[in-house]
mmCIF file of C-alpha atoms and ligand atoms in Angstrom:
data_model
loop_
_atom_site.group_PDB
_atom_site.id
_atom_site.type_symbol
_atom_site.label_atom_id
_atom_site.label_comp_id
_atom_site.label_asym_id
_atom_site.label_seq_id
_atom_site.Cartn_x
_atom_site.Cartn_y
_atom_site.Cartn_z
ATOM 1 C CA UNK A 80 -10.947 -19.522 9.479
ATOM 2 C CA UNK A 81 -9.316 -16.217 10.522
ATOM 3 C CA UNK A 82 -8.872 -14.895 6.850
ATOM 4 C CA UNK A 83 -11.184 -13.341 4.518
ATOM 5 C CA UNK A 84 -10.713 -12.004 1.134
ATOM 6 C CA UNK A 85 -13.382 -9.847 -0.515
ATOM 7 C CA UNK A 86 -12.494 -10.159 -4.074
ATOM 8 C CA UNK A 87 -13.251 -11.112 -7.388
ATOM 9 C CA UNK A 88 -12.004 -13.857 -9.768
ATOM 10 C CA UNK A 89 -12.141 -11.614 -12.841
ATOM 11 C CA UNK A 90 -9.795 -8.756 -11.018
ATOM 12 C CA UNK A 91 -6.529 -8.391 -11.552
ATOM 13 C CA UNK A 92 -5.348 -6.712 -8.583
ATOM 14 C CA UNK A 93 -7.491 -9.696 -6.523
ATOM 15 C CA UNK A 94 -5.785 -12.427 -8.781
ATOM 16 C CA UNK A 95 -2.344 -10.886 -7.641
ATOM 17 C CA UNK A 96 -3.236 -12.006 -3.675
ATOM 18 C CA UNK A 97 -5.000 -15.186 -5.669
ATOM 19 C CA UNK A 98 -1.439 -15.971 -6.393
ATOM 20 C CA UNK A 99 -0.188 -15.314 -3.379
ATOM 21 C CA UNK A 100 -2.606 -17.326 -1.028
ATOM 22 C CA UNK A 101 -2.052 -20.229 -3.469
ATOM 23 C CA UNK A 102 1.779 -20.235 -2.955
ATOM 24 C CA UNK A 103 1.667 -20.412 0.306
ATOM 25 C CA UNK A 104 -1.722 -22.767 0.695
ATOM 26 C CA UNK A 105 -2.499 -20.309 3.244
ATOM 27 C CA UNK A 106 -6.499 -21.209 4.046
ATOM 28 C CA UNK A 107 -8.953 -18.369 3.608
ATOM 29 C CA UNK A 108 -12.576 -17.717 3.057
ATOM 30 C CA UNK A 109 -13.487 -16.251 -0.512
ATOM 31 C CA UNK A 110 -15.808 -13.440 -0.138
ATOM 32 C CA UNK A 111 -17.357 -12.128 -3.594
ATOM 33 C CA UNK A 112 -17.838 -8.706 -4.212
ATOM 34 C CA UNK A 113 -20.426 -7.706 -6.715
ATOM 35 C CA UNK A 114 -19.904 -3.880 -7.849
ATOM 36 C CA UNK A 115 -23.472 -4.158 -9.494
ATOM 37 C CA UNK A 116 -25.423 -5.373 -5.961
ATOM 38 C CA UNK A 117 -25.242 -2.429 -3.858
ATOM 39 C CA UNK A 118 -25.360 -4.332 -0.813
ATOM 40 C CA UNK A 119 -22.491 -5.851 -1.432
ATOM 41 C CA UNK A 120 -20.850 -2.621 -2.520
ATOM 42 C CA UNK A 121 -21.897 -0.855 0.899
ATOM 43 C CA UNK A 122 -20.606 -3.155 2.594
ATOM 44 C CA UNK A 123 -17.100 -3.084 0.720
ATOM 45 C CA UNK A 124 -16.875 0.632 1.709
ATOM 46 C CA UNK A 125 -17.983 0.451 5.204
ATOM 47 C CA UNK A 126 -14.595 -1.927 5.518
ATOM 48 C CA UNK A 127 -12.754 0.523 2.714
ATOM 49 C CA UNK A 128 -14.421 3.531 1.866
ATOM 50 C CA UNK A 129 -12.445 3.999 -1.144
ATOM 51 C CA UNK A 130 -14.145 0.723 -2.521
ATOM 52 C CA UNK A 131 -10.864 -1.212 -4.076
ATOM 53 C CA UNK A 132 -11.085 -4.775 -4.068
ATOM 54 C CA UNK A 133 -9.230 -6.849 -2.584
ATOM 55 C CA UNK A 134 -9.467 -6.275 0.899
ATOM 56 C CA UNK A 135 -8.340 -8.886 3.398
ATOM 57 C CA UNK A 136 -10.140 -9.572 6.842
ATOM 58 C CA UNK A 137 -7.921 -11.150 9.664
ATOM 59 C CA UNK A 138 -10.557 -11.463 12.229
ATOM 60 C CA UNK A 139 -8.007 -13.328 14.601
ATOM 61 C CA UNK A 140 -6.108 -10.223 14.197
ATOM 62 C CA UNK A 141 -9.465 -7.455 13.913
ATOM 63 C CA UNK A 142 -7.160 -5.755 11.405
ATOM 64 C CA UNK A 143 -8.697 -5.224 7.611
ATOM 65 C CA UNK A 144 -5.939 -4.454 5.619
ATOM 66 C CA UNK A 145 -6.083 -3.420 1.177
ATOM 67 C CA UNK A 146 -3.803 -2.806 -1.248
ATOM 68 C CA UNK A 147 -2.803 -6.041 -2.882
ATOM 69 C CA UNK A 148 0.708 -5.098 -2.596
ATOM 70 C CA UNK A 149 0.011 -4.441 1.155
ATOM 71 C CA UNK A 150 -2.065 -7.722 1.581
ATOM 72 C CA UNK A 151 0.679 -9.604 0.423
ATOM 73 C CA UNK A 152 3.532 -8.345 2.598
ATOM 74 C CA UNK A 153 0.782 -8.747 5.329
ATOM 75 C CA UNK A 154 0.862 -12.085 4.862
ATOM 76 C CA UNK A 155 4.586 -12.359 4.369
ATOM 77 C CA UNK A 156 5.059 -10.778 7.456
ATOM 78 C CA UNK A 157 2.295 -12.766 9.503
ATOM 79 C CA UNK A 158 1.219 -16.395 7.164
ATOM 80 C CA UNK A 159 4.507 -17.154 5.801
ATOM 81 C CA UNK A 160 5.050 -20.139 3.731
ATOM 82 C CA UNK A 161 7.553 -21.579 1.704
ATOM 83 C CA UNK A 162 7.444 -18.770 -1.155
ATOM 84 C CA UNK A 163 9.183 -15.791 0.258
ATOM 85 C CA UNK A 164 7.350 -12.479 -0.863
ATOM 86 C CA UNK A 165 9.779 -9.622 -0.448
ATOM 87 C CA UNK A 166 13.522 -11.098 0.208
ATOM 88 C CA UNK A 167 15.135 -10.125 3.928
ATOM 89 C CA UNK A 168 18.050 -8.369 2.220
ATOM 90 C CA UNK A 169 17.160 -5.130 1.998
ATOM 91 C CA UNK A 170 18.285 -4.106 -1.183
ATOM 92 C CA UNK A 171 17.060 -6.676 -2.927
ATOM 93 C CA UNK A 172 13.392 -6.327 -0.968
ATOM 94 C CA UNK A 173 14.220 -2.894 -2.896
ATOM 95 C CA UNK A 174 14.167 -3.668 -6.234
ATOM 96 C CA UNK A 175 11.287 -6.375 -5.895
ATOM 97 C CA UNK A 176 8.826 -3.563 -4.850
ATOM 98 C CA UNK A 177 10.358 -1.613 -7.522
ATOM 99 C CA UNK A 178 9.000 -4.305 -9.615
ATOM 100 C CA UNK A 179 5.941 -4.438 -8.074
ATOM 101 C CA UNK A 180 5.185 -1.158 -8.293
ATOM 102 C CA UNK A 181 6.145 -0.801 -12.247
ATOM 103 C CA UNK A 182 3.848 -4.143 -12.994
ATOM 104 C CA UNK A 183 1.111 -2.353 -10.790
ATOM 105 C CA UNK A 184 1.479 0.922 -12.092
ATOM 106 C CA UNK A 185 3.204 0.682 -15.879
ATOM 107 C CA UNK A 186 1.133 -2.206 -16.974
ATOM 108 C CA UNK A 187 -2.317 -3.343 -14.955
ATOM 109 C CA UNK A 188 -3.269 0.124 -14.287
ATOM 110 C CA UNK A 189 -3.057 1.178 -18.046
ATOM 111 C CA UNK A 190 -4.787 -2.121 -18.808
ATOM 112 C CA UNK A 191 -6.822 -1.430 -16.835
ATOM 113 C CA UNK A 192 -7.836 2.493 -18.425
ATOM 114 C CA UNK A 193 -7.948 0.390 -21.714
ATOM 115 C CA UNK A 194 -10.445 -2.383 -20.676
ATOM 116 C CA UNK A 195 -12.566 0.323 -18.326
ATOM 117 C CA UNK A 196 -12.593 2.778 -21.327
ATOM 118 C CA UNK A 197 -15.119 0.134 -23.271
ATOM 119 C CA UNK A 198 -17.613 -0.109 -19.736
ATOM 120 C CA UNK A 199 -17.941 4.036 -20.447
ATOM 121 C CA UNK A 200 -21.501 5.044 -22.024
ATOM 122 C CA UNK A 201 -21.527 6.596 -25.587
ATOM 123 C CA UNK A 202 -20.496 9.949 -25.895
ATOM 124 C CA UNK A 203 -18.170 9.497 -22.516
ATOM 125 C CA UNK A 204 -14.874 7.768 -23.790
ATOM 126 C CA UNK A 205 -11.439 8.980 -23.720
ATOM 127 C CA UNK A 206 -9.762 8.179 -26.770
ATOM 128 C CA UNK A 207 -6.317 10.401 -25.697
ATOM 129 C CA UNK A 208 -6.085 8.369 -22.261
ATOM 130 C CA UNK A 209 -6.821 5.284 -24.065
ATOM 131 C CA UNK A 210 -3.962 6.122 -26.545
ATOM 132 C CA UNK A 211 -1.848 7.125 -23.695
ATOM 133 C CA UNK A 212 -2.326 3.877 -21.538
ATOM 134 C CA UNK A 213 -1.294 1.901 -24.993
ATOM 135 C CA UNK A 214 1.908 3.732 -25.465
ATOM 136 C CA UNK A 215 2.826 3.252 -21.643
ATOM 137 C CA UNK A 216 2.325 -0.567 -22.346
ATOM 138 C CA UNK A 217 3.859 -0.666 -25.013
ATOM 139 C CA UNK A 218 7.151 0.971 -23.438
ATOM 140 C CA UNK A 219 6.755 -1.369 -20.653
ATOM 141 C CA UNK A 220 6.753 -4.051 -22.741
ATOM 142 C CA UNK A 221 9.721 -3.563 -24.127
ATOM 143 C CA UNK A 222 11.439 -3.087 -21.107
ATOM 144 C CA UNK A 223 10.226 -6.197 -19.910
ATOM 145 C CA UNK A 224 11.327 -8.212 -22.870
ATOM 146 C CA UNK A 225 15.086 -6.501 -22.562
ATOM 147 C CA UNK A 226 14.617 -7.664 -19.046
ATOM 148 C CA UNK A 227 13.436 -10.865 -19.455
ATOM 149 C CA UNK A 228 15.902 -12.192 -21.320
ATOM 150 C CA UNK A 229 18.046 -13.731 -18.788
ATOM 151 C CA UNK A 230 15.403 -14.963 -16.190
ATOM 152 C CA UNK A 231 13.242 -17.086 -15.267
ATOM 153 C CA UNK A 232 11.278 -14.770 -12.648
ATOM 154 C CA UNK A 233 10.785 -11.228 -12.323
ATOM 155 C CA UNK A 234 13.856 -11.032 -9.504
ATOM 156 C CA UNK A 235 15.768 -13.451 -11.024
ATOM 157 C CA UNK A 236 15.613 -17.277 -10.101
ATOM 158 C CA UNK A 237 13.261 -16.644 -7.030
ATOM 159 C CA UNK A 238 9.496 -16.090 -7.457
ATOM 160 C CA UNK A 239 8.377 -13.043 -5.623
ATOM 161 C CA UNK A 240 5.484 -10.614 -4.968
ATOM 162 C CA UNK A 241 7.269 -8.795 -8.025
ATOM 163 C CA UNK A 242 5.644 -12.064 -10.117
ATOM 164 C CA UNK A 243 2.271 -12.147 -8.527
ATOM 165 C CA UNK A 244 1.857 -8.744 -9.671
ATOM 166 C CA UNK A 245 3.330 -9.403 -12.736
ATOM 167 C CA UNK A 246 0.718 -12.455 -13.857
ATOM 168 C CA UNK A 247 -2.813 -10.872 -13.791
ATOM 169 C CA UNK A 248 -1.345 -7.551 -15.578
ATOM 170 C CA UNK A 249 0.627 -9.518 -18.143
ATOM 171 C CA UNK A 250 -2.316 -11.673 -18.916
ATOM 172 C CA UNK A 251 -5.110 -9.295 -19.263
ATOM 173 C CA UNK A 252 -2.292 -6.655 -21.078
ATOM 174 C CA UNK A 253 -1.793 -9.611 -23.677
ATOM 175 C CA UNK A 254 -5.330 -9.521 -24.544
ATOM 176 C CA UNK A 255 -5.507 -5.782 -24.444
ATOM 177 C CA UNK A 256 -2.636 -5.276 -26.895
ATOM 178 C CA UNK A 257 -0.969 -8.551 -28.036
ATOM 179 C CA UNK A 258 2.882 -8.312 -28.235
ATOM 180 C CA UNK A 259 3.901 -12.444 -28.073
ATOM 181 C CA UNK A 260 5.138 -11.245 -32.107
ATOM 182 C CA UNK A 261 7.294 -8.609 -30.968
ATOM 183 C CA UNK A 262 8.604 -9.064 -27.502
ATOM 184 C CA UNK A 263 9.310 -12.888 -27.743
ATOM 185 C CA UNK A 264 11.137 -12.905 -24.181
ATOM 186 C CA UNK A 265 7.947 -10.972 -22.090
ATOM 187 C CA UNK A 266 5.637 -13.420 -24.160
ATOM 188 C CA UNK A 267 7.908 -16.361 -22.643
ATOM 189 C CA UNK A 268 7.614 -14.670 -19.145
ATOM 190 C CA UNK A 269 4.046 -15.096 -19.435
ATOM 191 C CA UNK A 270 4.317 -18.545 -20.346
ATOM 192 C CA UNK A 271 5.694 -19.270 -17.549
ATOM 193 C CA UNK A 272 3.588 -17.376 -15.069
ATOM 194 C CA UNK A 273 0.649 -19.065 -16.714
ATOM 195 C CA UNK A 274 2.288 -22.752 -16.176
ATOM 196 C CA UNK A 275 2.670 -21.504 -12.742
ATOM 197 C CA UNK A 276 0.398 -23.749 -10.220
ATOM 198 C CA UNK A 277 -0.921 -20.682 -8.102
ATOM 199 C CA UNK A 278 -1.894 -18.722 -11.437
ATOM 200 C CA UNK A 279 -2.695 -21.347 -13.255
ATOM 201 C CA UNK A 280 -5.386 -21.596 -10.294
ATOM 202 C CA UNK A 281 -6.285 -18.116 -10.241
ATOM 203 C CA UNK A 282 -7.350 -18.305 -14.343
ATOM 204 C CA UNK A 283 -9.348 -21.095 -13.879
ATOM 205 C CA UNK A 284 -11.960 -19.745 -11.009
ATOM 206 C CA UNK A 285 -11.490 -16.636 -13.435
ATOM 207 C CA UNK A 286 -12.204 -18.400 -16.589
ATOM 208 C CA UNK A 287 -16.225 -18.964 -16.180
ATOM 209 C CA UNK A 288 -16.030 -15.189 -15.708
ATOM 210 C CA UNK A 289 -13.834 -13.989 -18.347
ATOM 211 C CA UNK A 290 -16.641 -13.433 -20.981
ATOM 212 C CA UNK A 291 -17.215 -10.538 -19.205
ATOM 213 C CA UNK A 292 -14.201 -8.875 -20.363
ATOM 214 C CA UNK A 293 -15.369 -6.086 -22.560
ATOM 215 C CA UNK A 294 -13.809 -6.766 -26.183
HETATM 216 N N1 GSH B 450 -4.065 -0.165 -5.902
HETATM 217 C C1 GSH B 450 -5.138 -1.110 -5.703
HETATM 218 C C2 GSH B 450 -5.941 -1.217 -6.992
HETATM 219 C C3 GSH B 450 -7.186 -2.045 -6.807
HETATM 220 C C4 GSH B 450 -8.135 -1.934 -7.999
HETATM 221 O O1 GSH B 450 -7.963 -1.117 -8.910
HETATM 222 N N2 GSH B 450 -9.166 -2.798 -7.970
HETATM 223 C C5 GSH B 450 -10.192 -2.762 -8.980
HETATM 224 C C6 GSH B 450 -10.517 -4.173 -9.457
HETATM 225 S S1 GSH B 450 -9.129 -4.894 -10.317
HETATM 226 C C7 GSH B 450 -11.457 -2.181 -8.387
HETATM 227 O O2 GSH B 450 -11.774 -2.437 -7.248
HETATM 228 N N3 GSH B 450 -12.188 -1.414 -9.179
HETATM 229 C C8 GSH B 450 -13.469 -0.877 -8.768
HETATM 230 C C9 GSH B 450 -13.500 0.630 -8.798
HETATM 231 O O3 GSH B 450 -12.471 1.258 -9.100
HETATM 232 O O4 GSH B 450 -14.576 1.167 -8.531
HETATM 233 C C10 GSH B 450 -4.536 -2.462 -5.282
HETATM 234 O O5 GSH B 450 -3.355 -2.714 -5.557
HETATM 235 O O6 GSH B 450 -5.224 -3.253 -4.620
#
């Protein structure tokens, strides 16, 4: 099998190329990464010193490529299926990484600051980031719910690499800061993603892991 992916079921940012893989039944070879082993670590950053999961291995290729949003044009560009990553017209490839980047950036990564804040040791939290990350999800959700009201996926009526970054941030966000009550639309969105086969996937290899997730 000529791809690998170290990653994580519990990982958002993994779960994204989860979804993406599973669109396109592209085969691949699981590789776990376990931050606390630091074997497994070491290795990691001998492939990516900066120590991000995922990382993808194409050994038919000897190319190691991260960045989920990089991973999956990699495959769009070189295991493409019958979902269609990143449209050919350019200006709408445009504003699906434009969507990409604001589910990435305006929603996991504060998540993210939220659910890493509670991992910190006593006397090292950051209550002002943690305040800050909740008021940049909670402006993101509401421009996701004015967004959402008129379709079905992230770019419209096509699911894209906008919606596999969109599924793993929504999810864990939910749980970080519930807002099904007020943003009825984005809540819907997330239905929908969930009910999606290739996330649907992702959540349950996630799901004997998802205890983890500090409350
Ligand atoms: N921009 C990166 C973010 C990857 C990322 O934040 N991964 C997390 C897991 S969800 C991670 O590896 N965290 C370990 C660390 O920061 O030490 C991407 O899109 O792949």
């Amino acid at each position: 099998m000529s791809l690998r992916l170290y990653s994580h079921p519990l990982s958002s940012f993994c779960q994204k190329v989860l979804v993406a893989l599973y669109e396109n039944d592209t085969p691949f070879e699981p590789h776990l990464v376990d931050f606390a082993d630091e074997t497994s670590s070491a290795q990691l950053k001998r492939m990516w010193p900066v120590g991000r999961i995922p990382v993808l291995r194409d050994e038919a290729k000897d190319r190691t490529i991260p960045e989920s949003s990089i991973i999956i044009e990699y495959l769009a560009q070189h295991y493409p299926g019958g979902t269609q990553f990143v449209p050919a017209d350019p200006d709408l490839a445009r504003q699906t990484r434009l969507r990409d980047r604001f589910y990435d950036l305006c929603v996991n990564v504060p998540m993210q600051k939220v659910v890493t804040d509670r991992l910190r040791p006593t006397g090292q939290h950051d209550p002002y980031g943690v305040e800050q990350a909740k008021t940049q999800l909670r402006t993101a959700f509401a421009m996701i719910d004015q967004e959402m009201g008129t379709k079905t996926w992230a770019m419209g009526d096509d699911f894209s690499m906008a919606d596999c970054a969109a599924a793993p941030a929504l999810f864990y966000a939910s749980m970080v800061l519930p807002f099904g009550d007020e943003h009825r639309r984005a809540a819907a969105y997330l239905a929908r993603l969930k009910e999606r086969p290739s996330f649907a996937r992702a959540l349950r290899e996630a799901a004997p892991y998802l205890s983890q997730v500090p409350k």
